[in-house]
Short mmCIF file of C-alpha atoms in Angstrom, two decimals:
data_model
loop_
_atom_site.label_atom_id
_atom_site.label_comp_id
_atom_site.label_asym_id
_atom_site.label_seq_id
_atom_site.Cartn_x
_atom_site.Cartn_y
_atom_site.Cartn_z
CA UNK K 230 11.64 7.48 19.09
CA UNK K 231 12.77 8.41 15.52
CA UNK K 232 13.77 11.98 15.54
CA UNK K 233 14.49 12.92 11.78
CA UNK K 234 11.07 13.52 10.14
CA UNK K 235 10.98 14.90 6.72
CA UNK K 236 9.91 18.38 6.60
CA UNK K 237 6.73 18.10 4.36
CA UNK K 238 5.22 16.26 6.75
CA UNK K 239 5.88 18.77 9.92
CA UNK K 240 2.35 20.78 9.43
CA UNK K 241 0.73 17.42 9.77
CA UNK K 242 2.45 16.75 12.93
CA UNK K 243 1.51 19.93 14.11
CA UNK K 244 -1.78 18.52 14.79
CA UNK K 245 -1.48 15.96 18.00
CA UNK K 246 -3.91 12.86 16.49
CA UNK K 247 -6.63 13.06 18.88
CA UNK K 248 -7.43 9.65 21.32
CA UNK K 249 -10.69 8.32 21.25
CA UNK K 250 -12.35 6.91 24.73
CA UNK K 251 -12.81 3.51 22.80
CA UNK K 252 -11.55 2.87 18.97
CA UNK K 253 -14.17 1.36 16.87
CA UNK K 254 -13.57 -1.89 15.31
CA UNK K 255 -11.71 -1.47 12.08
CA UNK K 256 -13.47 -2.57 8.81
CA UNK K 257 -11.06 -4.59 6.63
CA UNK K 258 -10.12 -3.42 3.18
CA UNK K 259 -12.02 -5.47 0.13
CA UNK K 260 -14.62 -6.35 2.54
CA UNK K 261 -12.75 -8.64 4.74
CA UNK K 262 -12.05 -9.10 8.78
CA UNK K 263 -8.75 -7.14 9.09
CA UNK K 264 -5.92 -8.64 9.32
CA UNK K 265 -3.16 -6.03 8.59
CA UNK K 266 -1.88 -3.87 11.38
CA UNK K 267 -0.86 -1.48 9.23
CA UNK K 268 -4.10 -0.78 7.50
CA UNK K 269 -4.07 3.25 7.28
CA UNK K 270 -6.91 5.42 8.16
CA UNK K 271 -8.22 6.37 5.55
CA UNK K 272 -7.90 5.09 1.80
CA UNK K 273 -9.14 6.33 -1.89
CA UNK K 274 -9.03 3.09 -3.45
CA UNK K 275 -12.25 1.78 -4.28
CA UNK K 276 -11.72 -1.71 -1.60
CA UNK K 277 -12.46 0.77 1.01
CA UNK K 278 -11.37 -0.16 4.94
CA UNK K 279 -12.70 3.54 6.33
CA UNK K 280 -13.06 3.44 9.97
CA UNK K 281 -13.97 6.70 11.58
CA UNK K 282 -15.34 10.22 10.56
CA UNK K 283 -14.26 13.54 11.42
CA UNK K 284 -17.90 14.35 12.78
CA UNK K 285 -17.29 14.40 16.16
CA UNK K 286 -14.48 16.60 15.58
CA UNK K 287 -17.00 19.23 14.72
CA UNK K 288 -18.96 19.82 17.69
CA UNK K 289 -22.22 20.88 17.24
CA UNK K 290 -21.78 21.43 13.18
CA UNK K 291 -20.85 17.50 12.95
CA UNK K 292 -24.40 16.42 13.12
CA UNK K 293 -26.83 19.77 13.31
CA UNK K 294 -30.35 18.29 12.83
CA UNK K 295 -29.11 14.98 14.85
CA UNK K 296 -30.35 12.87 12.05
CA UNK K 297 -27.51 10.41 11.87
CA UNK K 298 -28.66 8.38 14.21
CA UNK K 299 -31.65 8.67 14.18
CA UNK K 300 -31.99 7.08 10.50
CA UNK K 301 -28.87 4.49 11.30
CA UNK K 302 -31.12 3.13 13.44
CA UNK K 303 -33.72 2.76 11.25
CA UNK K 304 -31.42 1.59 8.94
CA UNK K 305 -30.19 4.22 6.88
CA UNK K 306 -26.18 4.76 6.85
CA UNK K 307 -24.56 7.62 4.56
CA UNK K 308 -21.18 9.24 4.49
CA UNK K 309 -19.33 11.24 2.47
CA UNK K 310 -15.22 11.37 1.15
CA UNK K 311 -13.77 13.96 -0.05
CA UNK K 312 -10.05 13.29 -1.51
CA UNK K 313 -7.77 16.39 -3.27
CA UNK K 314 -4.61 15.61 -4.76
CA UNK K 315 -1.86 18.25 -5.63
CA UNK K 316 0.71 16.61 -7.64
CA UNK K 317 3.89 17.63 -10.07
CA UNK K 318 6.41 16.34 -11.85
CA UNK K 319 9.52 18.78 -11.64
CA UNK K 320 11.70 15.79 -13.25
CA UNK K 321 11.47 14.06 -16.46
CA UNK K 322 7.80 13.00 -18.16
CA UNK K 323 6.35 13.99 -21.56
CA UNK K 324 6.37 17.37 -19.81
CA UNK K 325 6.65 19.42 -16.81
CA UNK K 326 3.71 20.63 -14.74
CA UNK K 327 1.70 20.52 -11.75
CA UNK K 328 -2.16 19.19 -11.78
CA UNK K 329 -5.02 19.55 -9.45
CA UNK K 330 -7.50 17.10 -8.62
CA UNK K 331 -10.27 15.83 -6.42
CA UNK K 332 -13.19 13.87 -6.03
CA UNK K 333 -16.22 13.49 -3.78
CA UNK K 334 -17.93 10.24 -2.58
CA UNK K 335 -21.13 9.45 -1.41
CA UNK K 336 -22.21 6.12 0.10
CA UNK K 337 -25.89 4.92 1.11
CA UNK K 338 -26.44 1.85 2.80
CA UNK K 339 -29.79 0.70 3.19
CA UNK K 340 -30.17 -2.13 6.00
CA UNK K 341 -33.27 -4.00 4.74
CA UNK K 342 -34.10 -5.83 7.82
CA UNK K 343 -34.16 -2.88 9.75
CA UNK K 344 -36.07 -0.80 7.08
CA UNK K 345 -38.72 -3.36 6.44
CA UNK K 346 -37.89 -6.83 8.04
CA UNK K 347 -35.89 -8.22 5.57
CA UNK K 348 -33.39 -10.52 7.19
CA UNK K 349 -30.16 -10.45 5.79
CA UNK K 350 -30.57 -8.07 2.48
CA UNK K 351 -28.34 -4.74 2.18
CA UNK K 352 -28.88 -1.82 -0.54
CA UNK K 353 -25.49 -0.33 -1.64
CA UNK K 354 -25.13 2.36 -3.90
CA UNK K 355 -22.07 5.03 -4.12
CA UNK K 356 -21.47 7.73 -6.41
CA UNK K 357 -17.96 9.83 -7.37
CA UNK K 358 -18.25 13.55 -8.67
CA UNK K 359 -14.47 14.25 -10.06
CA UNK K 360 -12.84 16.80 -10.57
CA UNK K 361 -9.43 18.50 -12.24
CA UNK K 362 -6.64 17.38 -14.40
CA UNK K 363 -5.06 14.06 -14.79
CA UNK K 364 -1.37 14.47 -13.99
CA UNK K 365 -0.08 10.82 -16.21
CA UNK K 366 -2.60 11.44 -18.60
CA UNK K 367 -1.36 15.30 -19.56
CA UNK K 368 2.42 15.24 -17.97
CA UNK K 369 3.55 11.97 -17.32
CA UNK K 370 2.88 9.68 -19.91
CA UNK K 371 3.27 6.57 -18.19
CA UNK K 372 0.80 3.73 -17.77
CA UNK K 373 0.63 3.11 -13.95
CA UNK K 374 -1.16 6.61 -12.80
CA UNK K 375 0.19 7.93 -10.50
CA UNK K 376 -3.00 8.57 -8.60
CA UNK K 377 -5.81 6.44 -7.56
CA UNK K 378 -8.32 8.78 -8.07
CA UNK K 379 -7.34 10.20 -11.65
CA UNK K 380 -9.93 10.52 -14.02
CA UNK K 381 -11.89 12.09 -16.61
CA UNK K 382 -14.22 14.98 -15.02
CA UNK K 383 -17.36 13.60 -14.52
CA UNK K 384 -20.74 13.11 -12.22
CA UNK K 385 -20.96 9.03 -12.35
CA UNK K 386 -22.49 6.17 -10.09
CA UNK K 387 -19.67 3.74 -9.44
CA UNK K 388 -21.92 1.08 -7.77
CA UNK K 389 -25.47 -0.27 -7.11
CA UNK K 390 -26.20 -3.49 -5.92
CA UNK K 391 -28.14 -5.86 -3.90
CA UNK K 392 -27.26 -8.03 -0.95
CA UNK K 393 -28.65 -11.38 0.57
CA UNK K 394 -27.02 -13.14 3.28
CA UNK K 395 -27.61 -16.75 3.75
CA UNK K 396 -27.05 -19.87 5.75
CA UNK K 397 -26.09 -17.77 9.14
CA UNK K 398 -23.78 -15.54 6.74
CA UNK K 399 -21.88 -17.94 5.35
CA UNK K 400 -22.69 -17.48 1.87
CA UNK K 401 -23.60 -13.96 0.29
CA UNK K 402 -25.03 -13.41 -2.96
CA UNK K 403 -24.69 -9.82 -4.75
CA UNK K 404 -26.04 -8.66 -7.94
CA UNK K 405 -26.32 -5.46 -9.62
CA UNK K 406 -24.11 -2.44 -10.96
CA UNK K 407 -20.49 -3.84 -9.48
CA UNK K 408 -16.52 -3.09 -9.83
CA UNK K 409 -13.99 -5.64 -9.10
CA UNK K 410 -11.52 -3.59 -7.64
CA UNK K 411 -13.30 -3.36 -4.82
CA UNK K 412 -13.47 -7.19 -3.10
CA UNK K 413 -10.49 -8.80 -5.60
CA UNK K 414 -7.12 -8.23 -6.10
CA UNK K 415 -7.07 -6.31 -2.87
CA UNK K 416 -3.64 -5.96 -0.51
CA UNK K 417 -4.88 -4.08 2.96
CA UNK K 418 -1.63 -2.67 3.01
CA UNK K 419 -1.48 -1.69 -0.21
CA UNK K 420 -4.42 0.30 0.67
CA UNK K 421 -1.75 3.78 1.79
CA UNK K 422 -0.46 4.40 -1.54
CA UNK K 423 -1.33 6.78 -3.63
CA UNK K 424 -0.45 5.41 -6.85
CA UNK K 425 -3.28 3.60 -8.86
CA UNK K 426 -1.77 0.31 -9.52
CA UNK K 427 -2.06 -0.92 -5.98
CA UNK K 428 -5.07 -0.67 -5.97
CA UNK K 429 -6.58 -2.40 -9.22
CA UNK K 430 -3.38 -3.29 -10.53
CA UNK K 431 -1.59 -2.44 -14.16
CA UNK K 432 -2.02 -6.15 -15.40
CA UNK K 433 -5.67 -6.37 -15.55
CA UNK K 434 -6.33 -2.50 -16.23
CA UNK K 435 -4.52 -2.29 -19.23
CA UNK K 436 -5.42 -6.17 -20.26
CA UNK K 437 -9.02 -6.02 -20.10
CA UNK K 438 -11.57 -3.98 -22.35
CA UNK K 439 -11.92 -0.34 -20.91
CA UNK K 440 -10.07 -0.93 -17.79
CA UNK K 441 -12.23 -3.90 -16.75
CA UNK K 442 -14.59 -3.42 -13.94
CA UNK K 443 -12.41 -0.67 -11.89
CA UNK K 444 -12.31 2.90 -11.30
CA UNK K 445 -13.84 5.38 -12.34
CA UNK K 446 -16.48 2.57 -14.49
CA UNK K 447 -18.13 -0.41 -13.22
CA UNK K 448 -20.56 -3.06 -14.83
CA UNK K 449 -23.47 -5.54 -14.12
CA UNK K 450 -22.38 -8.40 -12.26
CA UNK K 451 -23.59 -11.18 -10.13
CA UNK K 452 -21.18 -12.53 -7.13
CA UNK K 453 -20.83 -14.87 -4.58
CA UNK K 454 -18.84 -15.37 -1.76
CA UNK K 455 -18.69 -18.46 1.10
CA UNK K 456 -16.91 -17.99 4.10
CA UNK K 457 -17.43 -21.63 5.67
CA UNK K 458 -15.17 -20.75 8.90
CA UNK K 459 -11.48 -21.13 9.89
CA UNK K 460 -10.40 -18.31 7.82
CA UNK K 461 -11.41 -19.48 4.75
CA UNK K 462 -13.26 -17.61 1.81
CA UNK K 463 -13.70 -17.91 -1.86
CA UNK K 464 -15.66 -15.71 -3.75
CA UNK K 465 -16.36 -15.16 -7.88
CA UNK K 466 -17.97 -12.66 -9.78
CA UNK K 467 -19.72 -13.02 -13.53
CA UNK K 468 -19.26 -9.44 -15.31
CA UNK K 469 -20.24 -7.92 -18.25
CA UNK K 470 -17.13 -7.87 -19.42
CA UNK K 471 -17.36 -4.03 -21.19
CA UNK K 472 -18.53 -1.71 -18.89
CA UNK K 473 -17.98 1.25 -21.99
CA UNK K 474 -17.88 -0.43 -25.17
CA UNK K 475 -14.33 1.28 -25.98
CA UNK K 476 -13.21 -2.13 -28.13
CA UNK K 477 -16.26 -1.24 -30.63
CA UNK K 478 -15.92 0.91 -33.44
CA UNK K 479 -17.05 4.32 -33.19
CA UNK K 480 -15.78 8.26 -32.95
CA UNK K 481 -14.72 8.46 -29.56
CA UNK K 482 -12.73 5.31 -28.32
CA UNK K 483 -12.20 6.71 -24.69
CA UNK K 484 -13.87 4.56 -22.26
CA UNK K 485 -14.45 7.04 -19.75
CA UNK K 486 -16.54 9.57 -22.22
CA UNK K 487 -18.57 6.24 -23.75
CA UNK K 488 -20.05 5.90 -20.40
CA UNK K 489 -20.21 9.29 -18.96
CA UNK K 490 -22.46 8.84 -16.21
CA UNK K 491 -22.01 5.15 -15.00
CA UNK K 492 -25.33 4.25 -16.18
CA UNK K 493 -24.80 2.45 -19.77
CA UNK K 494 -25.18 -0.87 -17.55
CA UNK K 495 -24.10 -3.24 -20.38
CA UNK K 496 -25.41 -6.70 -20.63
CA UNK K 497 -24.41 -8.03 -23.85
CA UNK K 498 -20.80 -8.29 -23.95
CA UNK K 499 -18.52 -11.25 -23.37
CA UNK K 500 -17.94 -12.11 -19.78
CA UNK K 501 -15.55 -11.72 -17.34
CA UNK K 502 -14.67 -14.53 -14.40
CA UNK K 503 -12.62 -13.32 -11.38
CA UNK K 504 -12.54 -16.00 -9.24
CA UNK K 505 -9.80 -16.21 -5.48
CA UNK K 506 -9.13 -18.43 -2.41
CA UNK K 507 -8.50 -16.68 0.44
CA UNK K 508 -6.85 -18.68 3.80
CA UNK K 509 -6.86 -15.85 6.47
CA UNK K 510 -4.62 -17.18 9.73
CA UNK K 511 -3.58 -15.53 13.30
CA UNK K 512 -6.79 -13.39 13.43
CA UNK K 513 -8.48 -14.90 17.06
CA UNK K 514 -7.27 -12.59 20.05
CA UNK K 515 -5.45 -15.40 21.47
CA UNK K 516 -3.57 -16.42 18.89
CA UNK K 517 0.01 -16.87 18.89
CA UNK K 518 1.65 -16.16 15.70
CA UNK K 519 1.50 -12.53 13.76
CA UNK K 520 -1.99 -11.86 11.49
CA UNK K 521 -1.77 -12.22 7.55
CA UNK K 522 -3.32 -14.29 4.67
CA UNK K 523 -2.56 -15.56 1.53
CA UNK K 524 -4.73 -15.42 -1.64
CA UNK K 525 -4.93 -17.48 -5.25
CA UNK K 526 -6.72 -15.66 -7.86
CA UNK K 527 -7.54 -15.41 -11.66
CA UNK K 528 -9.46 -13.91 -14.55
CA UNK K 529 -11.09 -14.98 -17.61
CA UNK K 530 -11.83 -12.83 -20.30
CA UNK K 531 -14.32 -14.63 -22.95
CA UNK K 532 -14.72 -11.68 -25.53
CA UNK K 533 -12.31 -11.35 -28.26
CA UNK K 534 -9.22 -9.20 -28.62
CA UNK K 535 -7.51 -7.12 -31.69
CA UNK K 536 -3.94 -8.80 -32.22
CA UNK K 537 -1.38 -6.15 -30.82
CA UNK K 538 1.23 -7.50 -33.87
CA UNK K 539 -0.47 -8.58 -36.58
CA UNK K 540 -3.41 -7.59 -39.35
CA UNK K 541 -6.67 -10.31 -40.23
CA UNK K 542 -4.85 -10.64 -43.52
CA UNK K 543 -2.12 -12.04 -41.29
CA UNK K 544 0.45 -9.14 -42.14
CA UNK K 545 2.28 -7.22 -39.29
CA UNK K 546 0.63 -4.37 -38.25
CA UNK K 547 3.41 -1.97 -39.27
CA UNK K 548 3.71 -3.12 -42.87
CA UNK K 549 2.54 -0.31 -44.91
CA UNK K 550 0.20 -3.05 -46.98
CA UNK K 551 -1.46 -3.84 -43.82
CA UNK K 552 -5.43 -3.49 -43.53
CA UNK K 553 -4.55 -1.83 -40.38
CA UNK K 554 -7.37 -4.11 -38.12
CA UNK K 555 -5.86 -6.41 -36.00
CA UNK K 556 -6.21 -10.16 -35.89
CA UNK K 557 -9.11 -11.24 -33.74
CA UNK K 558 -8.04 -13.06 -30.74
CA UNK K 559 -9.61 -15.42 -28.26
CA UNK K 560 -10.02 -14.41 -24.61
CA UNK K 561 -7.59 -13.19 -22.27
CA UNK K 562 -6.28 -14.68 -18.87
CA UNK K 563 -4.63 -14.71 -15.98
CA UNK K 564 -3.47 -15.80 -12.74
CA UNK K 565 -2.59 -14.16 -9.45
CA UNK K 566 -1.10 -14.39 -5.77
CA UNK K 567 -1.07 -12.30 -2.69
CA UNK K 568 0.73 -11.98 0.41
CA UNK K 569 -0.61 -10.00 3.65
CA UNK K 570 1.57 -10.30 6.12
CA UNK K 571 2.22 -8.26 9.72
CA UNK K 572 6.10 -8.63 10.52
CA UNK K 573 5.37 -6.85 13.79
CA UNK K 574 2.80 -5.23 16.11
CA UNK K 575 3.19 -3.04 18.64
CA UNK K 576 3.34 -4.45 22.51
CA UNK K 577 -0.78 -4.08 23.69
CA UNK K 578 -1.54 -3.07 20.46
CA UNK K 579 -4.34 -4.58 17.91
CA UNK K 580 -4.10 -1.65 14.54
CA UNK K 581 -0.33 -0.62 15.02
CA UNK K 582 2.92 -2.21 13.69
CA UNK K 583 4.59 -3.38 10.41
CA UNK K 584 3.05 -5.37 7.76
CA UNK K 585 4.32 -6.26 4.68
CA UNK K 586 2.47 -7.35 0.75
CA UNK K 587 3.61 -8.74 -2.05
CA UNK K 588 1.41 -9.16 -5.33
CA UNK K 589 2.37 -11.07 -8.35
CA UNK K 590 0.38 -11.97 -11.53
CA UNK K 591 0.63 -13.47 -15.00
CA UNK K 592 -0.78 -13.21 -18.30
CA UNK K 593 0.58 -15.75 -21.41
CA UNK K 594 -2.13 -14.42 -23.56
CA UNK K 595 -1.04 -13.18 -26.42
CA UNK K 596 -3.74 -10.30 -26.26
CA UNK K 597 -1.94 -9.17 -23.10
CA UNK K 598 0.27 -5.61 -23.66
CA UNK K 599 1.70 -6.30 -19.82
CA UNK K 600 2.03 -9.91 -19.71
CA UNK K 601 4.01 -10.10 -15.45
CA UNK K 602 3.66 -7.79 -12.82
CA UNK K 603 4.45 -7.81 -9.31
CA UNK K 604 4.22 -5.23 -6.36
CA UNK K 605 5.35 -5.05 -2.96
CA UNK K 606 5.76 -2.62 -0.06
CA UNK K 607 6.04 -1.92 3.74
CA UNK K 608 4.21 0.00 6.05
CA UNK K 609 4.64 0.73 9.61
CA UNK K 610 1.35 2.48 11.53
CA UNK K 611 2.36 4.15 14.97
CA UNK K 612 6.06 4.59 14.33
CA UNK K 613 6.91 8.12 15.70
CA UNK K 614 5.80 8.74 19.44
CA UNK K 615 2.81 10.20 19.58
CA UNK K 616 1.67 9.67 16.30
CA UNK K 617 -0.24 6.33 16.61
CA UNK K 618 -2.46 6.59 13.58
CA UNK K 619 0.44 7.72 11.16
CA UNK K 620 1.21 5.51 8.85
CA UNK K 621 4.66 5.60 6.99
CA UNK K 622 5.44 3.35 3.69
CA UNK K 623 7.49 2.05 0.86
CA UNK K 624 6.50 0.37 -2.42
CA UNK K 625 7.49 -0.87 -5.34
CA UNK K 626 5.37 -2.11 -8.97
CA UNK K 627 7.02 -3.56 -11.58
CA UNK K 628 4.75 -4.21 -15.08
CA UNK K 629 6.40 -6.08 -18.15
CA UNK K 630 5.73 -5.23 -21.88
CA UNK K 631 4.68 -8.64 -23.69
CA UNK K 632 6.40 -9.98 -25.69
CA UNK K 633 4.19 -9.61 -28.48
CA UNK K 634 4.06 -5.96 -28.50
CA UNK K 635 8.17 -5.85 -27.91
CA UNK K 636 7.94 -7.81 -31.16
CA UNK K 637 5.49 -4.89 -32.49
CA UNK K 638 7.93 -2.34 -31.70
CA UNK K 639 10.24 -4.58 -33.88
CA UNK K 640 8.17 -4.44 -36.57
CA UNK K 641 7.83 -0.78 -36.40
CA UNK K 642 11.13 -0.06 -36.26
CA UNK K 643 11.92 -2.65 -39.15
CA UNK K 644 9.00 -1.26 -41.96
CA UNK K 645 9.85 2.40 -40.93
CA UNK K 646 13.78 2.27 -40.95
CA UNK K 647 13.20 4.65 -38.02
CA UNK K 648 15.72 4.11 -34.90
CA UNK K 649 13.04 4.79 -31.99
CA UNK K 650 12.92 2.94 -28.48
CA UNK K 651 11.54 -0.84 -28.09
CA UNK K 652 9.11 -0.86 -24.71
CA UNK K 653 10.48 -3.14 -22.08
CA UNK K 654 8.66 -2.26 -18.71
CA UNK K 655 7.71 0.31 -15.91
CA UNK K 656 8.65 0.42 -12.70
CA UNK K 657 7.07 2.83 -10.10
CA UNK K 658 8.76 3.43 -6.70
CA UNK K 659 6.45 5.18 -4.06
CA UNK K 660 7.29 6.97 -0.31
CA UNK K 661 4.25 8.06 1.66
CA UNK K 662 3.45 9.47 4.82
CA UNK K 663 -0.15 9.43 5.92
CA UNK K 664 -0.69 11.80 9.12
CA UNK K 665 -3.92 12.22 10.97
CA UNK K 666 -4.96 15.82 11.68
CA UNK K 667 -7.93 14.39 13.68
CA UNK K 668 -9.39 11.11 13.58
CA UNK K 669 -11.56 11.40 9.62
CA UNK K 670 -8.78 14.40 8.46
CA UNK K 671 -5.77 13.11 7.01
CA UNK K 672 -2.75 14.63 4.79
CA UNK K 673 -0.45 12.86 3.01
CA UNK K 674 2.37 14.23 1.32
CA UNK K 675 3.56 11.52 -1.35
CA UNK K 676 6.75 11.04 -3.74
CA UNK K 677 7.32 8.74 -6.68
CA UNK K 678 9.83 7.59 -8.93
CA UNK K 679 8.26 6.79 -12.87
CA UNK K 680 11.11 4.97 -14.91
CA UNK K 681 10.62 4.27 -18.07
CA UNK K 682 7.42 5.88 -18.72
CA UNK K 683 5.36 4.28 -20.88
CA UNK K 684 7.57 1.11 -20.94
CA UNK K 685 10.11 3.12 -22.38
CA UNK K 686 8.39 4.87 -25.48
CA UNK K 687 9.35 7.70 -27.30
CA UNK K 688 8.83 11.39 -26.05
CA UNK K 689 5.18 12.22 -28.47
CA UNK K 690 6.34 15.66 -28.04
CA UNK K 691 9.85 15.21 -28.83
CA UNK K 692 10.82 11.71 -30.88
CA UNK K 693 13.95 12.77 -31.67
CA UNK K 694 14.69 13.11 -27.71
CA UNK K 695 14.53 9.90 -27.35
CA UNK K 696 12.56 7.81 -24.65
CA UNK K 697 10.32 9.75 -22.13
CA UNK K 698 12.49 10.52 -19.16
CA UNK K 699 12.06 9.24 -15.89
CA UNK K 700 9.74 11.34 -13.85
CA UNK K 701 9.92 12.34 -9.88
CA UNK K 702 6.30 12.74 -8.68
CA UNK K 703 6.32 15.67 -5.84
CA UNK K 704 2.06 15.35 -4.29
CA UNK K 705 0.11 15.74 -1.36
CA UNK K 706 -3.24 14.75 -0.73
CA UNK K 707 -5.94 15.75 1.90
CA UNK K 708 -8.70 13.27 2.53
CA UNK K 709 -12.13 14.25 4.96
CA UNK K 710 -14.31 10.95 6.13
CA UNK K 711 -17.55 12.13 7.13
#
């Protein structure tokens, strides 16, 4: 039994983490069987892997009219997540300060062959109604936000799509209003931390045209996955491959306030490809060996991309006779791996143990501002005694400046005869502590290391400072499944 526990978390522990008669079967994160042990309860990123609500927690308040039921059964699901973050930076950043934020969720489901005999075919839509301050946007100044949930305020539909299963469910075909983030690219591990980049990571939200299809904005999209047997899957999506329009011309180039309410659904921009293998091993009851899989992905970006160096006259950016508009590019890409892996599970246990990811991806295109990234991280679920659904964790993201815009800075620093920082990377180091107040109720008090915000640029506020300093991210977040 560990007996040091940091303070923050002691309120949390406060609360014994109530034992159900039977635990319901875990949904995997991204959409998958589970496979990591250390999966946490509950999760803002948009790959999802919620398993229980706090309804029954509330007695006769959980459910008043009784009409959950009844309309699951007729095939009608809803729930609602509500996620507040409080979060400072004491240390280092643009500036110091403390930010609130939160957001609420709402999922439908819509089973069609229950509803009206439609074998195989599911409705989906889910909406986000955010709230507050960013805390990297207005403090921070660094690139990987420090919160998953950070956004512009808004009322917005993330997602609405159809459904069809085929050939005994071995093939599914989904079209409609879609986001990426939520079935590629997705560690279940990586599902505890707080920090945005494990979710949809840094390389292909700061690569692609308004954040590609990820939090808070999604696009039209068709997809389809097969999952022949033997733990094999591979799925693909087609997207529009704008979902804002922010590389146009125009007043306002902020992605977020060009499609306010989720519902430009854009159709004539270049595509997007994400394509990944998945080889999922260990997951039968009787098996042998620990649970984990490994995944080969990549992305293909067919639009075209301003030049982060040089002009269409072919002049560098920074020379004073430059036209200022940068040289159109072809396309960006990429490639990607994941690990999943559960190092060790508790004796009897099926959700409790260590697992360990690792994520690593790369970009040559010359579009690209982070051209390498790679993440990893540990989590342990049911360490202390007592406190089986706790999960505790460490993690790491690393995200390299191109070289192209290193060679930018160059320029810059050359034309202006200004001494001023060259970016080089950001690295974000993350400790978090997810505790269950009751099963659907979780707080998790959160701390994170920023260095080299920004890659290492300049302090806006300050220049003659010098590079932003690193920042130590103090936050703690509540999150209610219902």
């Amino acid at each position: 039994m560990v007996r040091r526990i940091p303070a923050l978390i002691l309120l949390a522990l406060a609360f014994p983490a109530r034992a159900e008669e039977s635990k319901p079967v875990f949904e995997g994160a991204g959409g998958d069987p589970r496979i990591s042990v250390s999966q946490p309860e509950s999760t803002s990123q948009a790959s999802g892997g919620y398993s229980r609500s706090i309804e029954p927690s509330l007695g006769p308040f959980g459910d008043p009219l009784g009409l959950r039921p009844v309309l699951k059964q007729r095939g009608v699901e809803y729930s609602l997540t509500y996620v507040a973050d409080l979060l400072g930076n004491p240390v280092g950043g643009v500036r110091r300060g403390a930010a609130v934020e939160d957001r609420l969720n709402l999922r439908l489901n819509l089973d069609l062959e229950r509803l009206a005999g439609w074998e195989g075919g599911t409705v989906h839509a889910n909406a986000y109604f955010i709230h507050g301050t960013g805390l990297s946007r207005y403090y921070v100044g660094n690139l990987l936000d420090v919160s998953v949930i950070e956004a512009l305020p808004a009322s917005r539909l993330y997602v609405l799509w159809f459904d069809q299963q085929l050939f005994d469910n071995t093939l599914g075909l989904r079209i409609g209003q879609q986001a990426a983030d939520t079935e590629f690219f997705v560690s279940q591990t990586a599902t505890l931390f707080v920090n945005s980049t494990f979710g949809w990571p840094a390389i292909t939200g700061l690569n692609l045209p308004s954040g590609g299809p990820a939090y808070p904005l999604s696009t039209p999209a068709v997809r389809a996955k097969y999952v022949p047997g033997g733990g094999f899957s591979l799925q693909v999506g087609l997207y529009d491959g704008d979902p804002a329009g922010a590389n146009r011309p125009g007043d306002d180039p902020e992605a977020q306030r060009l499609n306010r309410t989720g519902t430009n659904f854009r159709t004539h921009d270049p595509a997007l490809v994400v394509a990944e293998a998945t080889y999922a091993y260990n997951t039968e009851k009787d098996a042998h060996g620990l649970p984990g899989d490994v995944t080969l992905g990549g992305w293909q970006h067919f639009g075209r991309f301003d030049s982060l160096r040089f002009d269409n006259t072919g002049l560098p950016l920074a020379d004073p006779n430059s036209s200022g508009i940068g040289r159109p590019l072809r396309g960006n890409a990429g490639i990607y791996a994941i690990l999943d892996q559960t190092l060790y599970r508790e004796p009897g246990k099926d959700d409790e143990g260590l697992g360990v990811f690792l994520r690593a991806a790369w970009s040559p295109t010359r579009s690209s501002l982070v051209d390498a990234y790679v993440d990893t991280g540990l989590a342990y679920k049911g360490l202390f005694e007592g406190r089986d659904d706790d999960t505790l964790g460490l993690s790491l993201a690393y995200a390299r400046i191109s070289d192209e815009a290193r060679r930018a800075d160059a320029d810059t620093i050359a034309y202006s005869g200004i001494p001023m920082p060259r970016r080089r990377a950001e690295t974000v180091v993350e400790a978090t502590y997810q505790a269950v107040v009751v099963p659907g109720f979780t707080v998790q008090p959160d701390l994170q290391l920023i260095l080299r915000p920004g890659g290492g640029i300049a302090n806006p506020r300050l220049p003659e400072a010098g590079r932003v300093k690193n920042a130590a991210v103090l936050g703690l977040r509540a999150t209610i499944q219902y």
